[in-house]
Amino acid sequence: MDPGAAPGLPTAGSLPVRSMIDAARASVVGRVRESEVIAAALAAGRSVLLEGPPGTGKTTLLRALAEGAGVGLELVEGNAELSPARLVGHHDPSRVLTEDYRPENFVPGPLVRALTSGALLYVEELNRVPEETLNVLLGVLSERRLHVPRLGIVDAAPSFRLVAAMNPSDAVGTGRITPALYDRSCRVGFVHQDADEETAIVRRDHGVVDAGFLERAVRATRATRAHPDLRLGSSVRGALDLVAVAASLAELREVGLAGRLAAGAETTGTDAALAALSGRVQLLEGSTRTVEEVVAELWAASAPADEQDGSGDGDAGKA
């Protein structure tokens, strides 16, 4: 922090691109292209805007990249309450009364902490951030410097970068992102991963669950993204929760989870699907069906073709 104006603007330093990529590959399933592009942009001193639906691994990937770079990660949740003061910081009111405005009684916000420590500042849901707060970020992107009233100039450490994320298809409570922000950032788009990668994600967390049931949970979750009655489908988090809830229910009800389901296990699978998916999907306006009807239909349809008639061979009965 410098109370006076510095003669030149601070510049970005390099980051270890290979270490970032290695850390991402060790922590994240798939996302090879995205991790390489983001790591290259950050290593080159650029800030990055990540666009895509929730549950596509944006935060997980960025945490791994920060760890690989050896820098911190300051996470900020974007919402209408994120004022400039909350982002930047403030002077402690009680100390101001007795000490006046002094650098020692300034309480830094996430932006100032990231600038001074050289961390990655990660702003989620950027399109929910108020315009006056976005203007603060724009100034930092332009000059890598922040002027804080009654404190002075805060210059960015060489490793500081801004990374922001948003879901462009979410129109509720969001605003338009100014072209000036796009002009100062590199954009990387995210989509849902393919079936094999999503299955690997669920298997990583629930490896003890029967593989056939796990694959069916992923199949049902992915089907929510293409159902004609649904405006919004579930991310892979739905499959993760579906398997977790089903495993607990199966233990409680003393049924077995397998690719070939007995009647009791089928009910357990349906109940788990309703719990895990019904709150994550959204019906199209004008649909005459309920979310529960659609999810139950998708779960039933996700069974292998020779099992959709409910005929199990008995090997998935009671444990």
mmCIF file of C-alpha atoms in Angstrom:
data_model
loop_
_atom_site.group_PDB
_atom_site.id
_atom_site.type_symbol
_atom_site.label_atom_id
_atom_site.label_comp_id
_atom_site.label_asym_id
_atom_site.label_seq_id
_atom_site.Cartn_x
_atom_site.Cartn_y
_atom_site.Cartn_z
ATOM 1 C CA MET A 1 0.000 0.000 0.000
ATOM 2 C CA ASP A 2 1.432 3.351 -1.030
ATOM 3 C CA PRO A 3 -0.166 6.564 0.267
ATOM 4 C CA GLY A 4 1.145 8.473 -2.753
ATOM 5 C CA ALA A 5 0.941 7.974 -6.468
ATOM 6 C CA ALA A 6 3.590 5.673 -7.875
ATOM 7 C CA PRO A 7 5.367 6.770 -11.067
ATOM 8 C CA GLY A 8 4.414 3.721 -13.114
ATOM 9 C CA LEU A 9 1.655 1.163 -13.241
ATOM 10 C CA PRO A 10 2.386 -2.295 -11.805
ATOM 11 C CA THR A 11 2.750 -5.155 -14.248
ATOM 12 C CA ALA A 12 1.785 -8.807 -14.129
ATOM 13 C CA GLY A 13 4.444 -11.421 -13.513
ATOM 14 C CA SER A 14 4.547 -14.930 -14.925
ATOM 15 C CA LEU A 15 2.985 -18.004 -13.353
ATOM 16 C CA PRO A 16 4.235 -21.608 -13.719
ATOM 17 C CA VAL A 17 2.004 -22.926 -16.474
ATOM 18 C CA ARG A 18 3.278 -26.520 -16.360
ATOM 19 C CA SER A 19 2.781 -26.787 -12.596
ATOM 20 C CA MET A 20 -0.753 -25.457 -12.947
ATOM 21 C CA ILE A 21 -1.646 -28.000 -15.613
ATOM 22 C CA ASP A 22 -0.115 -30.869 -13.636
ATOM 23 C CA ALA A 23 -2.123 -29.881 -10.551
ATOM 24 C CA ALA A 24 -5.330 -29.664 -12.598
ATOM 25 C CA ARG A 25 -4.818 -33.103 -14.135
ATOM 26 C CA ALA A 26 -4.233 -34.586 -10.684
ATOM 27 C CA SER A 27 -7.430 -33.100 -9.223
ATOM 28 C CA VAL A 28 -9.952 -32.741 -12.035
ATOM 29 C CA VAL A 29 -11.590 -35.374 -14.223
ATOM 30 C CA GLY A 30 -11.253 -34.345 -17.856
ATOM 31 C CA ARG A 31 -11.256 -30.616 -18.654
ATOM 32 C CA VAL A 32 -7.912 -30.975 -20.431
ATOM 33 C CA ARG A 33 -8.556 -28.245 -22.995
ATOM 34 C CA GLU A 34 -10.038 -25.840 -20.459
ATOM 35 C CA SER A 35 -7.222 -26.326 -17.959
ATOM 36 C CA GLU A 36 -4.574 -25.728 -20.617
ATOM 37 C CA VAL A 37 -6.228 -22.587 -21.980
ATOM 38 C CA ILE A 38 -6.922 -21.071 -18.557
ATOM 39 C CA ALA A 39 -3.432 -21.902 -17.278
ATOM 40 C CA ALA A 40 -1.875 -20.370 -20.394
ATOM 41 C CA ALA A 41 -3.943 -17.195 -20.046
ATOM 42 C CA LEU A 42 -3.113 -16.811 -16.353
ATOM 43 C CA ALA A 43 0.565 -17.526 -16.969
ATOM 44 C CA ALA A 44 0.559 -14.805 -19.637
ATOM 45 C CA GLY A 45 -0.764 -12.268 -17.131
ATOM 46 C CA ARG A 46 -4.348 -12.209 -18.379
ATOM 47 C CA SER A 47 -7.551 -12.248 -16.388
ATOM 48 C CA VAL A 48 -10.178 -14.798 -17.350
ATOM 49 C CA LEU A 49 -13.978 -14.979 -17.590
ATOM 50 C CA LEU A 50 -15.472 -18.465 -17.286
ATOM 51 C CA GLU A 51 -18.946 -18.922 -18.774
ATOM 52 C CA GLY A 52 -21.080 -22.005 -18.356
ATOM 53 C CA PRO A 53 -23.822 -23.706 -16.348
ATOM 54 C CA PRO A 54 -23.346 -24.518 -12.657
ATOM 55 C CA GLY A 55 -21.839 -27.831 -11.684
ATOM 56 C CA THR A 56 -19.361 -27.990 -14.550
ATOM 57 C CA GLY A 57 -16.223 -27.887 -12.413
ATOM 58 C CA LYS A 58 -15.206 -24.243 -12.778
ATOM 59 C CA THR A 59 -14.391 -23.692 -9.098
ATOM 60 C CA THR A 60 -12.729 -27.083 -8.676
ATOM 61 C CA LEU A 61 -10.508 -26.451 -11.665
ATOM 62 C CA LEU A 62 -9.542 -22.980 -10.513
ATOM 63 C CA ARG A 63 -8.643 -24.206 -7.031
ATOM 64 C CA ALA A 64 -6.317 -26.759 -8.585
ATOM 65 C CA LEU A 65 -4.721 -24.162 -10.863
ATOM 66 C CA ALA A 66 -4.123 -21.801 -7.941
ATOM 67 C CA GLU A 67 -2.533 -24.602 -5.953
ATOM 68 C CA GLY A 68 -0.302 -25.495 -8.880
ATOM 69 C CA ALA A 69 0.717 -21.862 -9.266
ATOM 70 C CA GLY A 70 1.545 -21.617 -5.563
ATOM 71 C CA VAL A 71 -0.788 -18.662 -5.021
ATOM 72 C CA GLY A 72 -3.851 -18.143 -2.855
ATOM 73 C CA LEU A 73 -7.478 -18.067 -3.968
ATOM 74 C CA GLU A 74 -9.817 -15.363 -2.706
ATOM 75 C CA LEU A 75 -13.382 -16.515 -3.365
ATOM 76 C CA VAL A 76 -16.153 -13.931 -3.683
ATOM 77 C CA GLU A 77 -19.815 -14.820 -4.134
ATOM 78 C CA GLY A 78 -21.368 -12.393 -6.550
ATOM 79 C CA ASN A 79 -24.796 -11.089 -5.574
ATOM 80 C CA ALA A 80 -26.767 -7.877 -5.328
ATOM 81 C CA GLU A 81 -25.361 -7.261 -1.830
ATOM 82 C CA LEU A 82 -21.730 -7.135 -3.000
ATOM 83 C CA SER A 83 -21.074 -3.426 -2.595
ATOM 84 C CA PRO A 84 -17.736 -1.757 -3.367
ATOM 85 C CA ALA A 85 -17.078 -1.488 0.370
ATOM 86 C CA ARG A 86 -17.577 -5.226 0.873
ATOM 87 C CA LEU A 87 -15.284 -6.008 -2.022
ATOM 88 C CA VAL A 88 -12.553 -3.488 -1.206
ATOM 89 C CA GLY A 89 -12.718 -3.234 2.593
ATOM 90 C CA HIS A 90 -13.403 -0.515 5.161
ATOM 91 C CA HIS A 91 -11.960 1.302 8.130
ATOM 92 C CA ASP A 92 -12.989 -0.112 11.493
ATOM 93 C CA PRO A 93 -15.662 2.390 12.703
ATOM 94 C CA SER A 94 -14.893 1.920 16.402
ATOM 95 C CA ARG A 95 -11.190 2.575 15.881
ATOM 96 C CA VAL A 96 -11.847 5.529 13.590
ATOM 97 C CA LEU A 97 -13.681 7.234 16.458
ATOM 98 C CA THR A 98 -10.585 7.116 18.642
ATOM 99 C CA GLU A 99 -7.741 7.023 16.117
ATOM 100 C CA ASP A 100 -9.159 8.798 13.043
ATOM 101 C CA TYR A 101 -8.539 7.180 9.632
ATOM 102 C CA ARG A 102 -5.249 5.303 9.743
ATOM 103 C CA PRO A 103 -3.821 2.452 7.629
ATOM 104 C CA GLU A 104 -3.705 0.283 10.751
ATOM 105 C CA ASN A 105 -7.472 0.347 11.236
ATOM 106 C CA PHE A 106 -8.325 -0.533 7.649
ATOM 107 C CA VAL A 107 -10.015 -3.940 7.355
ATOM 108 C CA PRO A 108 -9.131 -5.285 3.895
ATOM 109 C CA GLY A 109 -11.788 -6.928 1.763
ATOM 110 C CA PRO A 110 -11.139 -9.796 -0.646
ATOM 111 C CA LEU A 111 -10.005 -7.502 -3.467
ATOM 112 C CA VAL A 112 -7.341 -5.758 -1.381
ATOM 113 C CA ARG A 113 -6.233 -9.084 0.142
ATOM 114 C CA ALA A 114 -5.828 -10.578 -3.325
ATOM 115 C CA LEU A 115 -3.993 -7.522 -4.669
ATOM 116 C CA THR A 116 -1.474 -7.400 -1.839
ATOM 117 C CA SER A 117 -0.899 -11.155 -1.527
ATOM 118 C CA GLY A 118 -0.847 -11.867 -5.252
ATOM 119 C CA ALA A 119 -3.743 -14.304 -5.045
ATOM 120 C CA LEU A 120 -6.314 -15.162 -7.684
ATOM 121 C CA LEU A 121 -9.511 -13.225 -7.020
ATOM 122 C CA TYR A 122 -12.373 -15.499 -8.052
ATOM 123 C CA VAL A 123 -15.755 -13.760 -8.400
ATOM 124 C CA GLU A 124 -18.627 -16.193 -8.867
ATOM 125 C CA GLU A 125 -21.949 -15.193 -10.468
ATOM 126 C CA LEU A 126 -20.419 -12.064 -11.965
ATOM 127 C CA ASN A 127 -23.644 -11.092 -13.709
ATOM 128 C CA ARG A 128 -25.317 -10.666 -10.311
ATOM 129 C CA VAL A 129 -22.807 -8.059 -9.143
ATOM 130 C CA PRO A 130 -24.055 -4.412 -9.006
ATOM 131 C CA GLU A 131 -22.744 -2.059 -11.673
ATOM 132 C CA GLU A 132 -20.848 0.189 -9.252
ATOM 133 C CA THR A 133 -18.938 -2.851 -7.947
ATOM 134 C CA LEU A 134 -18.167 -4.010 -11.483
ATOM 135 C CA ASN A 135 -16.696 -0.569 -12.154
ATOM 136 C CA VAL A 136 -14.221 -1.108 -9.303
ATOM 137 C CA LEU A 137 -13.115 -4.370 -10.916
ATOM 138 C CA LEU A 138 -12.806 -2.698 -14.306
ATOM 139 C CA GLY A 139 -10.447 -0.115 -12.868
ATOM 140 C CA VAL A 140 -8.249 -2.821 -11.380
ATOM 141 C CA LEU A 141 -8.240 -4.750 -14.671
ATOM 142 C CA SER A 142 -7.149 -1.632 -16.539
ATOM 143 C CA GLU A 143 -4.366 -0.469 -14.236
ATOM 144 C CA ARG A 144 -3.634 -3.295 -11.762
ATOM 145 C CA ARG A 145 -4.031 -0.604 -9.138
ATOM 146 C CA LEU A 146 -6.759 0.444 -6.733
ATOM 147 C CA HIS A 147 -7.215 3.798 -5.052
ATOM 148 C CA VAL A 148 -8.867 3.447 -1.661
ATOM 149 C CA PRO A 149 -10.198 6.668 -0.103
ATOM 150 C CA ARG A 150 -8.371 7.654 3.100
ATOM 151 C CA LEU A 151 -5.898 4.834 2.584
ATOM 152 C CA GLY A 152 -4.076 5.446 -0.663
ATOM 153 C CA ILE A 153 -2.990 3.402 -3.636
ATOM 154 C CA VAL A 154 -2.910 -0.387 -3.499
ATOM 155 C CA ASP A 155 -0.787 -1.895 -6.244
ATOM 156 C CA ALA A 156 -1.301 -5.453 -7.447
ATOM 157 C CA ALA A 157 1.396 -7.986 -6.671
ATOM 158 C CA PRO A 158 2.847 -9.579 -9.833
ATOM 159 C CA SER A 159 0.882 -12.841 -9.431
ATOM 160 C CA PHE A 160 -2.528 -11.176 -8.944
ATOM 161 C CA ARG A 161 -5.182 -12.189 -11.464
ATOM 162 C CA LEU A 162 -8.943 -11.738 -11.650
ATOM 163 C CA VAL A 163 -11.042 -14.754 -12.623
ATOM 164 C CA ALA A 164 -14.810 -14.383 -12.844
ATOM 165 C CA ALA A 165 -17.515 -16.931 -13.580
ATOM 166 C CA MET A 166 -21.127 -16.706 -14.617
ATOM 167 C CA ASN A 167 -23.984 -18.658 -16.113
ATOM 168 C CA PRO A 168 -25.106 -16.637 -19.157
ATOM 169 C CA SER A 169 -28.359 -18.604 -19.498
ATOM 170 C CA ASP A 170 -29.581 -17.569 -16.033
ATOM 171 C CA ALA A 171 -31.800 -14.527 -16.474
ATOM 172 C CA VAL A 172 -33.251 -14.307 -12.945
ATOM 173 C CA GLY A 173 -31.699 -11.549 -10.836
ATOM 174 C CA THR A 174 -28.870 -10.976 -13.280
ATOM 175 C CA GLY A 175 -27.638 -8.000 -15.257
ATOM 176 C CA ARG A 176 -25.846 -7.373 -18.508
ATOM 177 C CA ILE A 177 -22.059 -7.579 -18.475
ATOM 178 C CA THR A 178 -20.472 -4.527 -20.062
ATOM 179 C CA PRO A 179 -18.392 -5.082 -23.197
ATOM 180 C CA ALA A 180 -15.554 -3.264 -21.426
ATOM 181 C CA LEU A 181 -15.157 -6.222 -19.086
ATOM 182 C CA TYR A 182 -15.066 -8.703 -21.956
ATOM 183 C CA ASP A 183 -12.506 -6.465 -23.648
ATOM 184 C CA ARG A 184 -10.188 -6.783 -20.648
ATOM 185 C CA SER A 185 -10.529 -10.543 -20.170
ATOM 186 C CA CYS A 186 -10.009 -13.826 -21.957
ATOM 187 C CA ARG A 187 -13.202 -15.883 -22.154
ATOM 188 C CA VAL A 188 -13.379 -19.669 -21.713
ATOM 189 C CA GLY A 189 -16.691 -21.462 -22.218
ATOM 190 C CA PHE A 190 -17.738 -24.500 -20.177
ATOM 191 C CA VAL A 191 -20.302 -27.162 -21.093
ATOM 192 C CA HIS A 192 -21.326 -30.351 -19.316
ATOM 193 C CA GLN A 193 -18.748 -33.121 -19.608
ATOM 194 C CA ASP A 194 -19.432 -36.289 -21.566
ATOM 195 C CA ALA A 195 -20.993 -39.399 -20.048
ATOM 196 C CA ASP A 196 -17.708 -41.208 -19.425
ATOM 197 C CA GLU A 197 -16.214 -38.245 -17.585
ATOM 198 C CA GLU A 198 -19.313 -37.683 -15.484
ATOM 199 C CA THR A 199 -19.396 -41.376 -14.612
ATOM 200 C CA ALA A 200 -15.746 -41.145 -13.569
ATOM 201 C CA ILE A 201 -16.556 -38.145 -11.343
ATOM 202 C CA VAL A 202 -19.331 -40.051 -9.556
ATOM 203 C CA ARG A 203 -17.224 -43.216 -9.320
ATOM 204 C CA ARG A 204 -14.412 -41.218 -7.710
ATOM 205 C CA ASP A 205 -16.727 -40.273 -4.821
ATOM 206 C CA HIS A 206 -18.861 -43.430 -4.685
ATOM 207 C CA GLY A 207 -16.564 -46.212 -5.844
ATOM 208 C CA VAL A 208 -18.106 -48.792 -3.483
ATOM 209 C CA VAL A 209 -21.562 -48.483 -5.073
ATOM 210 C CA ASP A 210 -22.473 -51.003 -7.774
ATOM 211 C CA ALA A 211 -21.192 -49.827 -11.153
ATOM 212 C CA GLY A 212 -24.462 -50.564 -12.939
ATOM 213 C CA PHE A 213 -26.481 -48.446 -10.530
ATOM 214 C CA LEU A 214 -23.923 -45.657 -10.680
ATOM 215 C CA GLU A 215 -24.045 -45.568 -14.488
ATOM 216 C CA ARG A 216 -27.829 -45.504 -14.393
ATOM 217 C CA ALA A 217 -27.758 -42.509 -12.020
ATOM 218 C CA VAL A 218 -25.536 -40.628 -14.459
ATOM 219 C CA ARG A 219 -27.788 -41.624 -17.372
ATOM 220 C CA ALA A 220 -30.917 -40.333 -15.608
ATOM 221 C CA THR A 221 -29.212 -37.088 -14.616
ATOM 222 C CA ARG A 222 -27.965 -36.392 -18.122
ATOM 223 C CA ALA A 223 -31.441 -37.098 -19.508
ATOM 224 C CA THR A 224 -32.835 -34.121 -17.562
ATOM 225 C CA ARG A 225 -30.897 -31.793 -19.882
ATOM 226 C CA ALA A 226 -32.795 -32.899 -22.981
ATOM 227 C CA HIS A 227 -36.315 -33.597 -21.673
ATOM 228 C CA PRO A 228 -38.934 -31.601 -23.618
ATOM 229 C CA ASP A 229 -40.767 -30.542 -20.428
ATOM 230 C CA LEU A 230 -37.666 -29.176 -18.703
ATOM 231 C CA ARG A 231 -36.131 -25.748 -19.195
ATOM 232 C CA LEU A 232 -33.126 -26.530 -16.998
ATOM 233 C CA GLY A 233 -31.542 -29.897 -16.312
ATOM 234 C CA SER A 234 -29.275 -31.072 -13.538
ATOM 235 C CA SER A 235 -25.511 -30.964 -13.373
ATOM 236 C CA VAL A 236 -23.426 -33.971 -12.365
ATOM 237 C CA ARG A 237 -24.033 -32.932 -8.759
ATOM 238 C CA GLY A 238 -27.478 -34.469 -9.175
ATOM 239 C CA ALA A 239 -25.932 -37.848 -9.960
ATOM 240 C CA LEU A 240 -23.563 -37.531 -7.001
ATOM 241 C CA ASP A 241 -26.458 -36.857 -4.641
ATOM 242 C CA LEU A 242 -28.643 -39.518 -6.239
ATOM 243 C CA VAL A 243 -26.048 -42.219 -5.605
ATOM 244 C CA ALA A 244 -25.321 -40.966 -2.081
ATOM 245 C CA VAL A 245 -29.006 -40.884 -1.079
ATOM 246 C CA ALA A 246 -29.719 -44.228 -2.715
ATOM 247 C CA ALA A 247 -26.832 -45.884 -0.877
ATOM 248 C CA SER A 248 -28.137 -44.620 2.469
ATOM 249 C CA LEU A 249 -31.722 -45.579 1.653
ATOM 250 C CA ALA A 250 -30.659 -49.041 0.513
ATOM 251 C CA GLU A 251 -28.868 -49.640 3.807
ATOM 252 C CA LEU A 252 -31.870 -48.386 5.765
ATOM 253 C CA ARG A 253 -34.351 -50.498 3.796
ATOM 254 C CA GLU A 254 -32.012 -53.485 3.488
ATOM 255 C CA VAL A 255 -32.133 -53.658 -0.271
ATOM 256 C CA GLY A 256 -29.306 -54.072 -2.736
ATOM 257 C CA LEU A 257 -28.320 -51.565 -5.376
ATOM 258 C CA ALA A 258 -27.284 -53.118 -8.658
ATOM 259 C CA GLY A 259 -27.656 -52.717 -12.375
ATOM 260 C CA ARG A 260 -30.527 -55.201 -12.262
ATOM 261 C CA LEU A 261 -32.960 -53.897 -9.664
ATOM 262 C CA ALA A 262 -35.540 -55.811 -7.666
ATOM 263 C CA ALA A 263 -38.878 -54.117 -6.926
ATOM 264 C CA GLY A 264 -37.787 -52.833 -3.532
ATOM 265 C CA ALA A 265 -34.577 -51.436 -4.900
ATOM 266 C CA GLU A 266 -36.443 -49.815 -7.795
ATOM 267 C CA THR A 267 -38.568 -47.873 -5.321
ATOM 268 C CA THR A 268 -35.432 -46.863 -3.493
ATOM 269 C CA GLY A 269 -33.888 -45.621 -6.731
ATOM 270 C CA THR A 270 -36.999 -43.611 -7.579
ATOM 271 C CA ASP A 271 -37.084 -41.998 -4.147
ATOM 272 C CA ALA A 272 -33.396 -41.103 -4.373
ATOM 273 C CA ALA A 273 -33.875 -39.647 -7.856
ATOM 274 C CA LEU A 274 -36.776 -37.500 -6.676
ATOM 275 C CA ALA A 275 -34.749 -36.205 -3.731
ATOM 276 C CA ALA A 276 -31.631 -35.501 -5.776
ATOM 277 C CA LEU A 277 -33.082 -34.174 -9.037
ATOM 278 C CA SER A 278 -36.506 -32.609 -8.463
ATOM 279 C CA GLY A 279 -35.053 -29.450 -6.917
ATOM 280 C CA ARG A 280 -32.343 -29.071 -9.538
ATOM 281 C CA VAL A 281 -34.516 -29.101 -12.649
ATOM 282 C CA GLN A 282 -36.988 -26.479 -13.820
ATOM 283 C CA LEU A 283 -40.150 -27.027 -15.819
ATOM 284 C CA LEU A 284 -40.853 -25.128 -18.978
ATOM 285 C CA GLU A 285 -43.561 -22.522 -18.620
ATOM 286 C CA GLY A 286 -46.853 -23.974 -19.764
ATOM 287 C CA SER A 287 -45.977 -27.583 -18.996
ATOM 288 C CA THR A 288 -48.922 -29.539 -17.621
ATOM 289 C CA ARG A 289 -46.736 -32.009 -15.750
ATOM 290 C CA THR A 290 -45.117 -31.853 -12.335
ATOM 291 C CA VAL A 291 -41.399 -32.060 -11.668
ATOM 292 C CA GLU A 292 -41.992 -35.293 -9.754
ATOM 293 C CA GLU A 293 -43.708 -36.899 -12.730
ATOM 294 C CA VAL A 294 -40.875 -35.978 -15.072
ATOM 295 C CA VAL A 295 -38.125 -37.175 -12.726
ATOM 296 C CA ALA A 296 -39.904 -40.470 -12.025
ATOM 297 C CA GLU A 297 -40.336 -40.978 -15.763
ATOM 298 C CA LEU A 298 -36.674 -40.297 -16.426
ATOM 299 C CA TRP A 299 -35.575 -42.669 -13.690
ATOM 300 C CA ALA A 300 -37.756 -45.458 -15.059
ATOM 301 C CA ALA A 301 -36.494 -44.835 -18.595
ATOM 302 C CA SER A 302 -32.864 -44.907 -17.476
ATOM 303 C CA ALA A 303 -32.938 -48.647 -16.757
ATOM 304 C CA PRO A 304 -31.274 -50.872 -19.366
ATOM 305 C CA ALA A 305 -33.732 -51.909 -22.066
ATOM 306 C CA ASP A 306 -34.150 -55.477 -20.835
ATOM 307 C CA GLU A 307 -34.910 -54.266 -17.312
ATOM 308 C CA GLN A 308 -37.504 -51.585 -17.943
ATOM 309 C CA ASP A 309 -40.298 -54.102 -17.432
ATOM 310 C CA GLY A 310 -39.166 -54.390 -13.784
ATOM 311 C CA SER A 311 -38.167 -58.047 -14.120
ATOM 312 C CA GLY A 312 -35.063 -58.591 -12.021
ATOM 313 C CA ASP A 313 -33.366 -61.952 -11.746
ATOM 314 C CA GLY A 314 -33.282 -61.827 -7.965
ATOM 315 C CA ASP A 315 -29.627 -61.027 -7.480
ATOM 316 C CA ALA A 316 -30.488 -57.471 -6.376
ATOM 317 C CA GLY A 317 -32.861 -58.378 -3.602
ATOM 318 C CA LYS A 318 -32.306 -58.009 0.063
ATOM 319 C CA ALA A 319 -28.751 -57.761 1.265
#
